[in-house]
Coordinates of C-alpha atoms in Angstrom, one line a residue:
Chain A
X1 CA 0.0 0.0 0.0
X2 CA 1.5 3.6 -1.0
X3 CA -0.9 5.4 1.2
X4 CA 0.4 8.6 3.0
X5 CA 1.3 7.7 6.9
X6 CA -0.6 10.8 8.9
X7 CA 1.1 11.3 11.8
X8 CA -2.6 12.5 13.2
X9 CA -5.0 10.2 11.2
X10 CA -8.5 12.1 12.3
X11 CA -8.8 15.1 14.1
X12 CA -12.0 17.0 14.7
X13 CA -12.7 20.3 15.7
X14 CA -15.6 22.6 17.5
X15 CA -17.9 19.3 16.4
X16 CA -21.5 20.4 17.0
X17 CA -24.2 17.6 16.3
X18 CA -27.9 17.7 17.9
X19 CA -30.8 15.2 17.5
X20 CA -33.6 16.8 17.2
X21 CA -32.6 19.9 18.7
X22 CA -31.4 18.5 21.7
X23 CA -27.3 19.2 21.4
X24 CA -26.0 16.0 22.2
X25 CA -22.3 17.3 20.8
X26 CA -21.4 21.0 22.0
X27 CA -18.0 21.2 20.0
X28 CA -15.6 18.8 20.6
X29 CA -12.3 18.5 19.8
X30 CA -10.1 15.1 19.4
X31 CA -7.1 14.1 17.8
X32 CA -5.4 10.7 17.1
X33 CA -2.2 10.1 16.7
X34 CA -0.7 7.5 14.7
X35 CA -0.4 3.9 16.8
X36 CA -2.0 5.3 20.0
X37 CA -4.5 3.8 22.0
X38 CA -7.2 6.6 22.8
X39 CA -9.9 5.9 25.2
X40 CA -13.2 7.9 25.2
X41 CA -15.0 7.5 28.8
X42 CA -17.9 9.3 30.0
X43 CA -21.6 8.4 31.7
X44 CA -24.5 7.6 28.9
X45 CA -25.7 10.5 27.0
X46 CA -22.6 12.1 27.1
X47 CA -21.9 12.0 23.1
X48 CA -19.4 9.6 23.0
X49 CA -21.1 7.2 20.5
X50 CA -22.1 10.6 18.6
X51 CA -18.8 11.6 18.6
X52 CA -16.7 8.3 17.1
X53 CA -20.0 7.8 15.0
X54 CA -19.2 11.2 13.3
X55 CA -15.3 10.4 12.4
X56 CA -17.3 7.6 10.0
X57 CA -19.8 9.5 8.9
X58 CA -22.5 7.4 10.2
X59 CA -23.9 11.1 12.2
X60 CA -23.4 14.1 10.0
X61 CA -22.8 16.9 12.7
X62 CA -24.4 20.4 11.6
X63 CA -21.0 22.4 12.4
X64 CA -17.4 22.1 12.9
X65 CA -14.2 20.2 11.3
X66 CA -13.3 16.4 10.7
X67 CA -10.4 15.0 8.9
X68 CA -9.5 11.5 8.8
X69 CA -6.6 10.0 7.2
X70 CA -6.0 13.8 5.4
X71 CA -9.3 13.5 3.8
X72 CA -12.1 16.2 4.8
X73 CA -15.3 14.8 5.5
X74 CA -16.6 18.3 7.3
X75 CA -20.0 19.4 6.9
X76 CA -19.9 22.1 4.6
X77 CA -16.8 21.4 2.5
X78 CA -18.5 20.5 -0.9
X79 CA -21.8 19.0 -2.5
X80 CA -23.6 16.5 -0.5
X81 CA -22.4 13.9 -3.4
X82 CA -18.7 15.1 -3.1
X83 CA -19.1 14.7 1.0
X84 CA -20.4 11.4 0.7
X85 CA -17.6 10.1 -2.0
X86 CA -15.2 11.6 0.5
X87 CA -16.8 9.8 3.6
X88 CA -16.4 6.6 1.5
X89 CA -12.8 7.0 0.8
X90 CA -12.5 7.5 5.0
X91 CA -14.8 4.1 5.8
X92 CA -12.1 2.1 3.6
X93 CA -9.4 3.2 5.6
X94 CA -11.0 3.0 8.9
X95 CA -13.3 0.6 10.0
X96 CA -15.2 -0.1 13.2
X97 CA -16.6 -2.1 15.7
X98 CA -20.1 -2.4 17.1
X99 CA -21.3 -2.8 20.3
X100 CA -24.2 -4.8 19.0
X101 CA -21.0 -6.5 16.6
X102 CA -24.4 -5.6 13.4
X103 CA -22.7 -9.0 11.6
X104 CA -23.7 -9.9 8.2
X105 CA -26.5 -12.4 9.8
X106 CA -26.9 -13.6 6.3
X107 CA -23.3 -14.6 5.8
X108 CA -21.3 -17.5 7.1
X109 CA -18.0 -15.8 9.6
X110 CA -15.8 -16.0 6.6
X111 CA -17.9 -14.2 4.6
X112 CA -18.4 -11.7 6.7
X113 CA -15.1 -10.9 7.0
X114 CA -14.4 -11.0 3.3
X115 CA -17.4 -8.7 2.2
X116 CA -16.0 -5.4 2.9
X117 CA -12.2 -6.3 0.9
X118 CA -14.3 -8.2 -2.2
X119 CA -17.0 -6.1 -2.5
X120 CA -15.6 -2.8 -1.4
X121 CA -12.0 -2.9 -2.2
X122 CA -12.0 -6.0 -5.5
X123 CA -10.0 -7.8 -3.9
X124 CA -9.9 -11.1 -5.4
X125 CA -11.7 -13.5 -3.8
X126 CA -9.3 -16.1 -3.3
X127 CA -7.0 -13.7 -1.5
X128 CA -9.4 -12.3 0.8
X129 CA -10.5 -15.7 1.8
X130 CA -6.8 -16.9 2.8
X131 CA -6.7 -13.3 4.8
X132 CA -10.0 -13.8 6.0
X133 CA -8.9 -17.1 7.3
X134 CA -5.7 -15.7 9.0
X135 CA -7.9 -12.9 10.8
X136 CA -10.6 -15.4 12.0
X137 CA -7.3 -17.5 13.5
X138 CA -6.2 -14.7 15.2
X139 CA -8.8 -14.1 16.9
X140 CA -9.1 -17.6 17.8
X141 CA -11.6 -18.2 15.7
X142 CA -10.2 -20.7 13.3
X143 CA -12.8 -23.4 13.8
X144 CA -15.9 -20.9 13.1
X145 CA -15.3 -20.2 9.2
X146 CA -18.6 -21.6 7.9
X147 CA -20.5 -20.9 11.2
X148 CA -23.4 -18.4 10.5
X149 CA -23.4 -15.7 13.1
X150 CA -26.4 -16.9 14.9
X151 CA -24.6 -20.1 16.2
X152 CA -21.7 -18.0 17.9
X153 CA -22.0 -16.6 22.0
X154 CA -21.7 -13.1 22.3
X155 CA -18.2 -12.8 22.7
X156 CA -17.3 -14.7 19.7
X157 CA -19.5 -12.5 17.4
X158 CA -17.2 -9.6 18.7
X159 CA -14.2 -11.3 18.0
X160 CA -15.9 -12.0 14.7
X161 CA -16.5 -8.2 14.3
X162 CA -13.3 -7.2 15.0
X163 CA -11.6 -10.0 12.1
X164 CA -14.2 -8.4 9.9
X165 CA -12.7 -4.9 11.4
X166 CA -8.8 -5.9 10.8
X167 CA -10.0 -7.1 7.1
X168 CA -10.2 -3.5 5.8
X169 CA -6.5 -3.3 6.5
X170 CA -8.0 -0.1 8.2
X171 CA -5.1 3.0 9.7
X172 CA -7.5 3.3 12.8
X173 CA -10.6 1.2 14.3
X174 CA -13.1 2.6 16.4
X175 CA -14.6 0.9 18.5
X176 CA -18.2 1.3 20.3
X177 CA -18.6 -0.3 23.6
X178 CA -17.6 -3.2 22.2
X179 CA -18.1 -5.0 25.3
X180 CA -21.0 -3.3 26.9
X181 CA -23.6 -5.9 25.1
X182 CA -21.6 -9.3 26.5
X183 CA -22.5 -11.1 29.8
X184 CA -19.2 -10.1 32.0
X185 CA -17.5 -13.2 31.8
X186 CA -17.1 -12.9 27.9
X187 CA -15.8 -9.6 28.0
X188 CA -11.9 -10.9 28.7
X189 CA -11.8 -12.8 25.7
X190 CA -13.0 -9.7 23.8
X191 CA -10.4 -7.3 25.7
X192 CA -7.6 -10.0 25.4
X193 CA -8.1 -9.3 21.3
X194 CA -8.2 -6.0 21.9
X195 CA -5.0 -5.5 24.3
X196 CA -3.1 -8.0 21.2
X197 CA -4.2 -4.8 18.6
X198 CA -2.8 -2.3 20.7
X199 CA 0.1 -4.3 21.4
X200 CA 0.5 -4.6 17.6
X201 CA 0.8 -0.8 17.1
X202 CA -2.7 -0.8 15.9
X203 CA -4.5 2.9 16.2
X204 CA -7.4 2.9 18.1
X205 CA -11.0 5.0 19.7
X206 CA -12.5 2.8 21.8
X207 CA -15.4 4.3 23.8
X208 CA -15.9 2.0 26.6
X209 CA -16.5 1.3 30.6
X210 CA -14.0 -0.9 30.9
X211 CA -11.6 0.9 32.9
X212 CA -8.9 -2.2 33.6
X213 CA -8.7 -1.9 29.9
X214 CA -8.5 1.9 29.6
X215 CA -5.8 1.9 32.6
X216 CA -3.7 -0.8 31.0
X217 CA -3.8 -0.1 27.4
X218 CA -4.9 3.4 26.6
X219 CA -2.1 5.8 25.8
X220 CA -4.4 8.9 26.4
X221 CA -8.2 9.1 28.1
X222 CA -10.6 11.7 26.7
X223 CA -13.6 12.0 29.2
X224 CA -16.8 14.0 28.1
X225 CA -19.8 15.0 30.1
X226 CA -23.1 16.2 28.3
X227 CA -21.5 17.0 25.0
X228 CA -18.4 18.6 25.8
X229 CA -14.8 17.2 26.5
X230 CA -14.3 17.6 29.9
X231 CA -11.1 16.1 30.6
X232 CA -8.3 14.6 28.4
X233 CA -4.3 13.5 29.4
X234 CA -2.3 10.9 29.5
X235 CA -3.7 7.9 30.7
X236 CA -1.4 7.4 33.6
X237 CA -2.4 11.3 34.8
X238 CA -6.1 10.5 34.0
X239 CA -6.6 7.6 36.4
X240 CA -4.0 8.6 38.9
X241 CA -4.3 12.6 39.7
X242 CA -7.9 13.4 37.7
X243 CA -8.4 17.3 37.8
X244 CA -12.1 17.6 37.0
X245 CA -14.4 16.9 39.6
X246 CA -16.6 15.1 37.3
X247 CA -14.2 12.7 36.1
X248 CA -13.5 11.9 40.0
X249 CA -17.1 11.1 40.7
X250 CA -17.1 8.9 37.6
X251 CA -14.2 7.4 38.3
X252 CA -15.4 6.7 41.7
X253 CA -18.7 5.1 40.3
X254 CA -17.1 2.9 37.8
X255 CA -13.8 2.2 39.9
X256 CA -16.0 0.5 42.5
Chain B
X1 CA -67.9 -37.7 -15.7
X2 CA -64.8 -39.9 -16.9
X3 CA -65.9 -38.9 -20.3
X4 CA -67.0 -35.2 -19.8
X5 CA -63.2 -35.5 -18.2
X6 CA -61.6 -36.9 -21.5
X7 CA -63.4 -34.2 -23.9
X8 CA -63.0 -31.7 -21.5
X9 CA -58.9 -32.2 -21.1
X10 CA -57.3 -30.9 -24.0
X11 CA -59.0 -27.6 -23.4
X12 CA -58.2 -27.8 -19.8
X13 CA -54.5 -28.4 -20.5
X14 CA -54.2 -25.4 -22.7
X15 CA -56.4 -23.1 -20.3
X16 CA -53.9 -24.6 -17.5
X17 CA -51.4 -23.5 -19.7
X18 CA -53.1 -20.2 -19.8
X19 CA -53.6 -19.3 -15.9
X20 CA -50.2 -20.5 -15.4
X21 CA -48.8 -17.9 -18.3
X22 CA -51.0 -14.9 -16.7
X23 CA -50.2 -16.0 -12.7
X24 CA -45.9 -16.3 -13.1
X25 CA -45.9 -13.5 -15.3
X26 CA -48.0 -11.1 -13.7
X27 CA -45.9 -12.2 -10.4
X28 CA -42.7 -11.7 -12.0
X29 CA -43.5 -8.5 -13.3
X30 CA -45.2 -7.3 -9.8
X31 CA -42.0 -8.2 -8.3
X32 CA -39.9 -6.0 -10.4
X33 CA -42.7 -2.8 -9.8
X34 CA -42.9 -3.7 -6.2
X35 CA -39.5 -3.7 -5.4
X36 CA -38.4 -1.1 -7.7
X37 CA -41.7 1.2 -6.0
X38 CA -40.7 0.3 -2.9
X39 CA -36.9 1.5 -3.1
X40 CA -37.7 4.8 -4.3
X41 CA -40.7 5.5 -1.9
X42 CA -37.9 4.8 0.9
X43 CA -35.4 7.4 -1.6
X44 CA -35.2 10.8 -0.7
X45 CA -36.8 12.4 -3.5
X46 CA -40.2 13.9 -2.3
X47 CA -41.9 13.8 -5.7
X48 CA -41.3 10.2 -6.7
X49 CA -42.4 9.0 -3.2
X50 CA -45.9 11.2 -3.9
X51 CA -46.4 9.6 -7.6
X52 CA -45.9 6.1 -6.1
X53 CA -47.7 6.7 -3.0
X54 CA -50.4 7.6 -5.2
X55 CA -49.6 4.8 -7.2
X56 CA -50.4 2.2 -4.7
X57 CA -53.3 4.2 -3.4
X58 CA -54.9 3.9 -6.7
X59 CA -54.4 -0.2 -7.2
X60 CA -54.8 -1.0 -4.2
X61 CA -58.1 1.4 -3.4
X62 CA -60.0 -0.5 -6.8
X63 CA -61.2 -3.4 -7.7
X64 CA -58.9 -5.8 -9.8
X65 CA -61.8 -6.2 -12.1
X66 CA -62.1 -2.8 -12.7
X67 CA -58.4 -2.5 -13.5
X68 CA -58.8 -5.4 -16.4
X69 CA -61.8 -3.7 -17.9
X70 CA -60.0 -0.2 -17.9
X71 CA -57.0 -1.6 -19.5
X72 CA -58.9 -3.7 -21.6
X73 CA -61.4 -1.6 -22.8
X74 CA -61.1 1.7 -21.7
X75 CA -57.9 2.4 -22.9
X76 CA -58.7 1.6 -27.1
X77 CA -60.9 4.9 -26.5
X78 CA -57.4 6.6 -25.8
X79 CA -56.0 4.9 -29.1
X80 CA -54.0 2.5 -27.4
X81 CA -55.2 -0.9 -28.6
X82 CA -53.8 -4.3 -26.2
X83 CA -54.3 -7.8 -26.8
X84 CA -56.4 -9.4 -24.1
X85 CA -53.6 -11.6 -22.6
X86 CA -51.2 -8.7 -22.5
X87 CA -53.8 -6.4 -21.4
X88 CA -54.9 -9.0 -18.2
X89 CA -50.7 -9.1 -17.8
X90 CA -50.4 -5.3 -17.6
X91 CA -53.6 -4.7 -15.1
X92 CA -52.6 -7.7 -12.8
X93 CA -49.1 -6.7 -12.6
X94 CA -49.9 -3.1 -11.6
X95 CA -52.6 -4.1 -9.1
X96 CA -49.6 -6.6 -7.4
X97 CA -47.3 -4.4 -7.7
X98 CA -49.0 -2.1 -6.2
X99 CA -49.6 -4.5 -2.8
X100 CA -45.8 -5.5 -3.5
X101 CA -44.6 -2.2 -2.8
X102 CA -45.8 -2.2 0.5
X103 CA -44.3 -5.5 1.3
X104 CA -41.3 -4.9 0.1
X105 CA -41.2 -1.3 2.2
X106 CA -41.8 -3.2 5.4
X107 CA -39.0 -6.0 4.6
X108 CA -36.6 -3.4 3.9
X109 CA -37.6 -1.3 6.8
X110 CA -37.3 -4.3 8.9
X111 CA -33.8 -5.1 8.9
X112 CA -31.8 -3.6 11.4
X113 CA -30.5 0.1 11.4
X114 CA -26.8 -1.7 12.3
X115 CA -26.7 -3.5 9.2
X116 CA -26.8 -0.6 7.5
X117 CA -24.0 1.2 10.0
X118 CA -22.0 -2.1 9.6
X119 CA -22.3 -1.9 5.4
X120 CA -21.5 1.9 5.8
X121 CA -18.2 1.5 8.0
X122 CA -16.9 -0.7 5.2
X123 CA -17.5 2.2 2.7
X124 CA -20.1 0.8 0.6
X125 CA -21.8 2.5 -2.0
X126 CA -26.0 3.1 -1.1
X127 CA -26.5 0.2 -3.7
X128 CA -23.8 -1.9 -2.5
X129 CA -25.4 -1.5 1.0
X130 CA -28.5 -2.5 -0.5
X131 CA -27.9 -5.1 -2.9
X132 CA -25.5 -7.1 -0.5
X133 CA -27.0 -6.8 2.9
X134 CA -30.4 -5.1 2.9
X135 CA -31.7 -7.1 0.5
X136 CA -30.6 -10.5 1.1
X137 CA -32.2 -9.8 4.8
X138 CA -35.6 -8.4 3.7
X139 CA -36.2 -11.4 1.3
X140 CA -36.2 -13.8 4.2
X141 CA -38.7 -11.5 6.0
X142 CA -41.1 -10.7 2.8
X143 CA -41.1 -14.3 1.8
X144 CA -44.8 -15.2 3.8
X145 CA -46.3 -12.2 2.3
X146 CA -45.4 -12.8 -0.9
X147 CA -46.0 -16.2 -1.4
X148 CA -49.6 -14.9 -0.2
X149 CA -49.6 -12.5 -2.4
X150 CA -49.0 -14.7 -5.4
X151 CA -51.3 -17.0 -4.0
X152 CA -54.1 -14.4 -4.0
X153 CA -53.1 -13.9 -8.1
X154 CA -52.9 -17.4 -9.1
X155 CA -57.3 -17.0 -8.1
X156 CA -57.1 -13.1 -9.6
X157 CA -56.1 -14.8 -13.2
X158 CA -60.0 -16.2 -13.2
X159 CA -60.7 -12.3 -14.0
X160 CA -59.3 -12.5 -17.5
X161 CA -62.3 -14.7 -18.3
X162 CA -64.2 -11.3 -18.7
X163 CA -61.7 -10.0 -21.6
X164 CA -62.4 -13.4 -23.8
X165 CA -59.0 -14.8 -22.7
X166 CA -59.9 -18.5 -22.4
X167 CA -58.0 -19.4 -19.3
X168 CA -59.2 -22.2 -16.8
X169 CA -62.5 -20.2 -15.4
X170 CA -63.6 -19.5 -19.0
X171 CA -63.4 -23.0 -19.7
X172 CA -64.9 -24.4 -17.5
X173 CA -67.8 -21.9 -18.6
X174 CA -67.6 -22.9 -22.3
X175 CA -67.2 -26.4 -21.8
X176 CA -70.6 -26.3 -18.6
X177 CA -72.1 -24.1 -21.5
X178 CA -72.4 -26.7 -23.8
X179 CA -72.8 -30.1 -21.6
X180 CA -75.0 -28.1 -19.4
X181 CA -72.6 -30.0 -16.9
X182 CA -71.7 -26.8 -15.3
X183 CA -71.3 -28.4 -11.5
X184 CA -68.8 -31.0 -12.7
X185 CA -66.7 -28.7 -14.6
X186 CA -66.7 -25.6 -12.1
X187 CA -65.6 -28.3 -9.1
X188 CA -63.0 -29.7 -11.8
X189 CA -61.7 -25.4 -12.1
X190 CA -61.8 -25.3 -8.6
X191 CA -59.9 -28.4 -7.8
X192 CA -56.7 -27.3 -10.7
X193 CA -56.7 -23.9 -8.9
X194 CA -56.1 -25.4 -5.1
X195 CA -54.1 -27.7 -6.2
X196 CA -51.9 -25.0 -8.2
X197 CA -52.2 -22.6 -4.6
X198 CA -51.4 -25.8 -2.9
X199 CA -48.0 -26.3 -4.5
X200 CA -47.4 -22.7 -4.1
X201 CA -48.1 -23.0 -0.8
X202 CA -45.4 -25.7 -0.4
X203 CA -43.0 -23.6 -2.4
X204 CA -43.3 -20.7 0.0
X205 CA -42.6 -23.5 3.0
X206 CA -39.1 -25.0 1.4
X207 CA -38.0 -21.1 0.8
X208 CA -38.8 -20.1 4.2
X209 CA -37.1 -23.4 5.6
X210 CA -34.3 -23.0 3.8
X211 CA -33.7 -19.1 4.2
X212 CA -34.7 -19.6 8.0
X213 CA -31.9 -22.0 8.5
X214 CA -29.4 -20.0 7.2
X215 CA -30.3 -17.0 9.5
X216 CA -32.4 -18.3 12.5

């Protein structure tokens, strides 16, 4: 690939996105650097989902500034057709992770995790399957090739979701509470994935509760409250000397 | 009866022939306007979801007979001339189309809003997203309404009858007509219809088995 390495693949600026007329994003700011780990944490309703939804463009915000991978996806910057051509260039570099995994329910594991390369990106079939095959092994998953998604436990379907992920050959996933739908006993096997990526250099959002995952992997935590970035360091800093009063109480609630 | 049977059977061969034609082709054709109606009334263009919501307003607010006789012959007074077989094609096509649409509309409406966020995250096109996940997924959903649908327009075929196609209904008439055994050869009409429903029926039961194991 001969694709320009960003040192800050998506950044986002004064990011202002209501539903309904109730602000749910009250301009937020975030940037990624290449290879990090960043963590967004916050109570529900505080715009988190919004916020990584809108570096996809799955939620068009009505104001503000969004690069990913050096490609402007901001509302405003051209015709609606150009902003969604551009929005597809940044969803085949990037790819992400749901917290209800949304698998292809139609498609065995394999084919799910060959659609987007084949049908997106022509690769040849042959290839993608052998890649498909590799990804579905590494996340221990190599058994599960012709399984259809219904016949997988919760924490499998992740792990499925994150092959399919991986397949894009994607410079940054974002993940959604990917753990928030599994019983708690599956979320390890989910995380353990997870920690493997990070360990492998792979960028990363990851909006989640998991805070033994956020302490020992994130390079940075970004915490918003009720639209707005309330807090944002170091991970280390974040979890050990918190400045905001609202990221203590949180922190409080979630640390147990 | 055995004989009225033998006299009757070459005509009821070719008027089996005949519902047959009208039924499948009508249904194929319904398909095509239903699902191709039903896309753009889900588009965002406000003037093609009017004409098509007026569309199946129309077909499905008026009798099917009505439909045949307009197209039939109401429309030679506008100078457009059509066979009867076409003409029974064209009206029973619009009126399931028109029913189609809606079906269709609520299968694609039915699958899940994360399908469509998963298909998007890969960067598919609107018709890739479509054609390679919605789809698929509303089929399995549509596939009880439809088969009832095409059930209900195997029966709606009887209709052409009133246009001088000789189909199985208009047989039956012609050959009762003339024997004065109208009882025998009604009940033999009705009996070829259920049994043509009644391998429909079965049809729709293999798809749904088949698609249901897949997904489940």
């Amino acid at each position: 690939m001969s694709e320009t390495i960003h040192p800050e693949p998506v950044t986002a600026r004064g990011v202002i996105k209501s539903f309904r007329g109730v602000p749910v994003l009250r301009g937020v700011d975030l940037t990624v650097r290449r290879g990090e780990v960043l963590v967004v944490m916050g109570p529900s309703g505080s715009g988190k989902t919004t916020l990584i939804r809108c570096l996809n463009g799955l939620e068009r915000p009505e104001s503000g500034e969004i690069r990913v991978c050096g490609v402007d996806i901001s509302p405003g910057s051209g015709s609606r057709r150009e902003i969604a051509r551009r929005t597809r260039a940044v969803c085949s570099r990037t790819a992400m992770v749901f917290q209800q995994y949304n698998l292809f329910p139609h498609m065995t594991t394999l084919a799910n995790v060959m659609e987007g390369p084949v049908t997106v990106r022509k690769v040849a079939r042959c290839e993608a399957e052998q890649r498909a095959r590799q990804l579905l092994a590494r996340v221990g998953l190599r058994d599960k090739c012709h399984e259809y998604p219904s016949r997988l436990s919760g924490g499998q379907r992740q792990r499925v979701g994150i092959a399919r992920a991986l397949a894009m050959e994607p410079a940054v996933v974002l993940f959604d509470e990917p753990t928030s739908a599994l019983d708690p006993e599956l979320h390890e096997e989910v995380l353990l994935v997870m920690r493997q990526l990070a360990k492998d250099g792979m960028t990363m959002v990851v909006v989640t509760h998991e805070v033994g995952f956020a302490r020992d992997v994130a390079d940075r935590v970004l915490f918003m409250d009720n639209g707005l970035v309330v807090e944002e360091g170091p991970a280390k800093e974040f979890f050990s000397s918190p400045r905001d009063p609202r990221t203590r109480g949180f922190l409080r609630l979630v640390d147990g | 009866m055995i004989d009225l049977l033998r006299r009757a059977a070459p005509l009821l061969w070719d008027a089996l022939y005949m519902t047959v034609l009208l039924g499948v082709s009508s249904f194929v054709i319904g398909v095509g306007i239903g699902l191709g109606a039903a896309v753009g009334r889900l588009s965002r263009f406000r003037t093609l979801r009017t004409v098509i919501g007026l569309y199946v307003s129309l077909f499905r607010g008026t009798p099917v007979l009505l439909q045949v006789l307009l197209v039939y012959y109401g429309l030679p007074q506008l100078g457009v001339e059509i066979a009867p077989v076409p003409a029974v094609i064209i009206a029973l096509s619009l009126h399931a189309g028109a029913y189609l649409t809606e079906t269709f509309r609520a299968g694609i409406t039915a699958v899940d809003t994360g399908q469509r966020d998963a298909a998007h995250s890969m960067g598919m096109t609107g018709s890739q997203q479509f054609r390679r996940v919605i789809l698929p997924q509303a089929v399995r959903i549509v596939v009880p309404p439809v088969g009832n649908q095409f059930i209900s327009l195997m029966k709606d075929t009887s209709l052409a009858s009133v246009v001088t196609v000789v189909e199985l209904t208009r047989v039956a008439e012609i050959v009762g007509s003339s024997t004065f055994r109208y009882l025998e050869m009604f009940v033999v009409a009705g009996l070829i219809y259920w049994i043509i429903c009644t391998l429909l029926a079965v049809g729709q039961e293999v798809l749904e088995r088949r698609l249901g194991r897949v997904n489940a």
